[in-house]
GROMACS .gro file of C-alpha atoms in nm:
model
  161
    1UNK     CA    1   0.297   1.441   0.372
    2UNK     CA    2  -0.023   1.258   0.280
    3UNK     CA    3  -0.308   1.339   0.512
    4UNK     CA    4  -0.505   1.070   0.691
    5UNK     CA    5  -0.862   1.049   0.562
    6UNK     CA    6  -1.133   0.864   0.747
    7UNK     CA    7  -1.091   0.594   1.006
    8UNK     CA    8  -0.761   0.409   1.032
    9UNK     CA    9  -0.756   0.052   0.904
   10UNK     CA   10  -0.752  -0.241   1.143
   11UNK     CA   11  -0.380  -0.319   1.172
   12UNK     CA   12  -0.107  -0.399   1.422
   13UNK     CA   13   0.067  -0.075   1.323
   14UNK     CA   14  -0.019   0.225   1.109
   15UNK     CA   15   0.287   0.437   1.039
   16UNK     CA   16   0.186   0.782   0.923
   17UNK     CA   17   0.334   1.097   1.075
   18UNK     CA   18   0.015   1.282   0.981
   19UNK     CA   19  -0.206   1.080   1.214
   20UNK     CA   20  -0.393   1.299   1.462
   21UNK     CA   21  -0.220   1.123   1.753
   22UNK     CA   22   0.132   1.148   1.607
   23UNK     CA   23   0.374   1.366   1.802
   24UNK     CA   24   0.684   1.327   1.582
   25UNK     CA   25   0.646   1.650   1.387
   26UNK     CA   26   0.758   1.466   1.073
   27UNK     CA   27   0.441   1.513   0.866
   28UNK     CA   28   0.645   1.672   0.587
   29UNK     CA   29   0.823   1.345   0.500
   30UNK     CA   30   0.749   1.159   0.178
   31UNK     CA   31   0.666   0.788   0.208
   32UNK     CA   32   1.024   0.685   0.129
   33UNK     CA   33   1.146   0.910   0.410
   34UNK     CA   34   0.905   0.746   0.652
   35UNK     CA   35   1.017   0.402   0.535
   36UNK     CA   36   1.384   0.499   0.570
   37UNK     CA   37   1.332   0.614   0.929
   38UNK     CA   38   1.144   0.290   1.004
   39UNK     CA   39   1.441   0.097   0.863
   40UNK     CA   40   1.679   0.296   1.084
   41UNK     CA   41   1.478   0.206   1.393
   42UNK     CA   42   1.446  -0.158   1.284
   43UNK     CA   43   1.822  -0.178   1.228
   44UNK     CA   44   1.881  -0.032   1.575
   45UNK     CA   45   1.660  -0.295   1.737
   46UNK     CA   46   1.827  -0.572   1.535
   47UNK     CA   47   2.175  -0.454   1.645
   48UNK     CA   48   2.059  -0.464   2.008
   49UNK     CA   49   1.899  -0.808   1.980
   50UNK     CA   50   2.150  -0.968   1.742
   51UNK     CA   51   2.486  -0.806   1.823
   52UNK     CA   52   2.683  -1.075   1.637
   53UNK     CA   53   2.506  -1.013   1.305
   54UNK     CA   54   2.667  -0.765   1.068
   55UNK     CA   55   2.467  -0.441   1.048
   56UNK     CA   56   2.291  -0.339   0.729
   57UNK     CA   57   2.441  -0.040   0.544
   58UNK     CA   58   2.134   0.183   0.536
   59UNK     CA   59   2.335   0.486   0.427
   60UNK     CA   60   2.382   0.321   0.089
   61UNK     CA   61   2.006   0.359   0.038
   62UNK     CA   62   2.001   0.735   0.091
   63UNK     CA   63   2.020   0.793  -0.285
   64UNK     CA   64   1.670   0.645  -0.309
   65UNK     CA   65   1.544   0.854  -0.016
   66UNK     CA   66   1.685   1.165  -0.185
   67UNK     CA   67   1.524   1.074  -0.518
   68UNK     CA   68   1.182   1.026  -0.358
   69UNK     CA   69   1.214   1.338  -0.144
   70UNK     CA   70   1.297   1.559  -0.443
   71UNK     CA   71   1.043   1.401  -0.678
   72UNK     CA   72   0.764   1.418  -0.421
   73UNK     CA   73   0.828   1.793  -0.388
   74UNK     CA   74   0.823   1.798  -0.009
   75UNK     CA   75   0.981   2.087   0.185
   76UNK     CA   76   1.361   2.058   0.185
   77UNK     CA   77   1.400   2.132   0.554
   78UNK     CA   78   1.514   1.927   0.851
   79UNK     CA   79   1.551   1.557   0.787
   80UNK     CA   80   1.432   1.597   0.426
   81UNK     CA   81   1.727   1.827   0.360
   82UNK     CA   82   1.963   1.577   0.523
   83UNK     CA   83   1.820   1.297   0.305
   84UNK     CA   84   1.887   1.502  -0.007
   85UNK     CA   85   2.235   1.630   0.087
   86UNK     CA   86   2.364   1.289   0.196
   87UNK     CA   87   2.162   1.105  -0.069
   88UNK     CA   88   2.321   1.308  -0.348
   89UNK     CA   89   2.664   1.211  -0.213
   90UNK     CA   90   2.561   0.846  -0.235
   91UNK     CA   91   2.402   0.890  -0.579
   92UNK     CA   92   2.725   1.042  -0.713
   93UNK     CA   93   2.907   0.719  -0.627
   94UNK     CA   94   2.671   0.541  -0.872
   95UNK     CA   95   2.656   0.219  -0.670
   96UNK     CA   96   2.287   0.170  -0.752
   97UNK     CA   97   2.296   0.007  -1.095
   98UNK     CA   98   1.951   0.140  -1.185
   99UNK     CA   99   2.026   0.502  -1.101
  100UNK     CA  100   2.361   0.478  -1.280
  101UNK     CA  101   2.189   0.339  -1.591
  102UNK     CA  102   1.929   0.616  -1.582
  103UNK     CA  103   2.203   0.877  -1.549
  104UNK     CA  104   2.367   0.733  -1.862
  105UNK     CA  105   2.049   0.727  -2.075
  106UNK     CA  106   1.966   1.077  -1.948
  107UNK     CA  107   2.310   1.189  -2.066
  108UNK     CA  108   2.396   1.340  -1.729
  109UNK     CA  109   2.759   1.439  -1.773
  110UNK     CA  110   2.817   1.593  -1.433
  111UNK     CA  111   2.764   1.493  -1.069
  112UNK     CA  112   2.396   1.423  -1.006
  113UNK     CA  113   2.207   1.713  -0.850
  114UNK     CA  114   1.847   1.788  -0.754
  115UNK     CA  115   1.762   1.911  -1.105
  116UNK     CA  116   1.868   1.574  -1.248
  117UNK     CA  117   1.659   1.385  -0.992
  118UNK     CA  118   1.349   1.601  -1.043
  119UNK     CA  119   1.350   1.652  -1.419
  120UNK     CA  120   1.557   1.376  -1.577
  121UNK     CA  121   1.562   1.067  -1.355
  122UNK     CA  122   1.227   1.091  -1.173
  123UNK     CA  123   1.012   1.130  -1.486
  124UNK     CA  124   1.183   0.834  -1.649
  125UNK     CA  125   1.115   0.614  -1.346
  126UNK     CA  126   0.750   0.722  -1.349
  127UNK     CA  127   0.716   0.672  -1.725
  128UNK     CA  128   0.651   0.301  -1.679
  129UNK     CA  129   0.349   0.372  -1.461
  130UNK     CA  130   0.218   0.647  -1.686
  131UNK     CA  131   0.245   0.454  -2.009
  132UNK     CA  132   0.329   0.090  -1.956
  133UNK     CA  133   0.440  -0.129  -1.669
  134UNK     CA  134   0.457   0.042  -1.328
  135UNK     CA  135   0.687  -0.232  -1.196
  136UNK     CA  136   0.967  -0.125  -1.432
  137UNK     CA  137   1.078   0.155  -1.200
  138UNK     CA  138   1.098  -0.063  -0.891
  139UNK     CA  139   1.273  -0.341  -1.085
  140UNK     CA  140   1.525  -0.088  -1.212
  141UNK     CA  141   1.602   0.054  -0.868
  142UNK     CA  142   1.628  -0.292  -0.710
  143UNK     CA  143   1.844  -0.471  -0.965
  144UNK     CA  144   2.212  -0.533  -0.907
  145UNK     CA  145   2.261  -0.655  -1.265
  146UNK     CA  146   2.411  -0.382  -1.486
  147UNK     CA  147   2.281  -0.546  -1.805
  148UNK     CA  148   1.924  -0.562  -1.672
  149UNK     CA  149   1.956  -0.205  -1.541
  150UNK     CA  150   2.069  -0.079  -1.882
  151UNK     CA  151   1.783  -0.258  -2.057
  152UNK     CA  152   1.516  -0.125  -1.821
  153UNK     CA  153   1.664   0.226  -1.828
  154UNK     CA  154   1.652   0.227  -2.208
  155UNK     CA  155   1.289   0.110  -2.200
  156UNK     CA  156   1.194   0.382  -1.950
  157UNK     CA  157   1.381   0.642  -2.154
  158UNK     CA  158   1.183   0.541  -2.463
  159UNK     CA  159   0.853   0.549  -2.271
  160UNK     CA  160   0.937   0.897  -2.143
  161UNK     CA  161   0.978   1.046  -2.495
   0.00000   0.00000   0.00000
């Protein structure tokens, strides 16, 4: 949903659905939505070229696409709506250690919904960048270690007070 300003950089590829020459009609996507769709296409090409390699479970990442879509306040229509609906289903399974830890420190006692993403989880993730270490949020969302996730979530919760 970010508009292109000025000349495009010299690059092999510039992926932005708001480019003047883009015909996708997906200019309403947040960056995570654009990245997710790029991953879907990359996975498709990899399946075609490497049929004997196990496919990546991209659906397990939809909780992150939903989080970004809600927190970036983009229109909840089309593919954005699908990201959020399916992403909430994934988030409710609490397979992402970081999101699960944030849900605990946020005292979310019910299935995660868009309110929780927008007003409880999102601000805590962003607290590191506002007040301390911006890498805390990405470390939290990427970790598979529940102890590390709990520690980072507690730090972000404190920073968000």
